[in-house]
XYZ file of C-alpha atoms in Angstrom:
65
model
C -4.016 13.809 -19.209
C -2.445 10.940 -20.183
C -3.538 7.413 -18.627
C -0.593 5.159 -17.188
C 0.824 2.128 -17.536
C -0.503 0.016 -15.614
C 0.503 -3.497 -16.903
C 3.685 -1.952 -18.123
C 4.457 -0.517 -14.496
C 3.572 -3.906 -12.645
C 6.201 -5.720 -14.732
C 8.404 -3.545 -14.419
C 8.325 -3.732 -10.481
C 7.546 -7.706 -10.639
C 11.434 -7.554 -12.352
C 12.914 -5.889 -9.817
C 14.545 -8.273 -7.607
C 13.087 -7.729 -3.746
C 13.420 -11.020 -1.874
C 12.898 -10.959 1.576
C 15.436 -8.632 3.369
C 16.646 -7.120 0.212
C 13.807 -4.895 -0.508
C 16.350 -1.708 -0.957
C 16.488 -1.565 -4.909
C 12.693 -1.592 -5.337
C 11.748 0.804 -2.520
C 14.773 2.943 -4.497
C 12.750 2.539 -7.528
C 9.566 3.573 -6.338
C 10.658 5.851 -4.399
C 12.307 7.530 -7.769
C 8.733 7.936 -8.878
C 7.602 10.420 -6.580
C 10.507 12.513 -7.203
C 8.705 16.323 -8.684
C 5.782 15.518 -7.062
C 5.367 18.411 -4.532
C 1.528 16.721 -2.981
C 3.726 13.953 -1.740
C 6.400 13.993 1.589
C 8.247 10.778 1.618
C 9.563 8.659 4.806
C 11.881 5.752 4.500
C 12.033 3.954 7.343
C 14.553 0.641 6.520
C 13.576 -0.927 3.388
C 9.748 0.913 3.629
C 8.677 3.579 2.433
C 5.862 5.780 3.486
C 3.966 8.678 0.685
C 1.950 10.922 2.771
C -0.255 13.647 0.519
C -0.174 17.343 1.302
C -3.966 17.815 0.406
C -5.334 18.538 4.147
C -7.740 15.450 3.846
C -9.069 13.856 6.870
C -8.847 10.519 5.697
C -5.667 8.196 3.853
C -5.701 5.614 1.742
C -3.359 2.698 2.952
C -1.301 0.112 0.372
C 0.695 -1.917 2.056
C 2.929 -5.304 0.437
């Protein structure tokens, strides 16, 4: 297993542009991560986006910014 990115995946979100009210092309982006990942449903609602697991766990983790 291979262990990501993680300075190299903040910078690349901190250069997508996602000013208030224009948060579209990063919730895109991210959103493009998850793609092949069968544990993970995905809801946009406007500009959010929301990654629910399919694990049958009683309790989530929230991030929210």
């Amino acid at each position: 297993m291979s262990t990501p990115d993680l300075l190299g995946r903040t910078a690349e979100l901190v250069n997508i542009p996602s000013v208030s009210h224009n948060e579209a092309g990063i919730t895109d982006h991210i959103a493009g991560l998850f793609d092949g990942l069968a544990a993970f449903t995905l809801d946009r609602v406007g500009a959010n986006l929301v990654a629910r697991t399919n694990f049958g766990h009683p309790q989530r983790l929230t991030l929210a910014g």
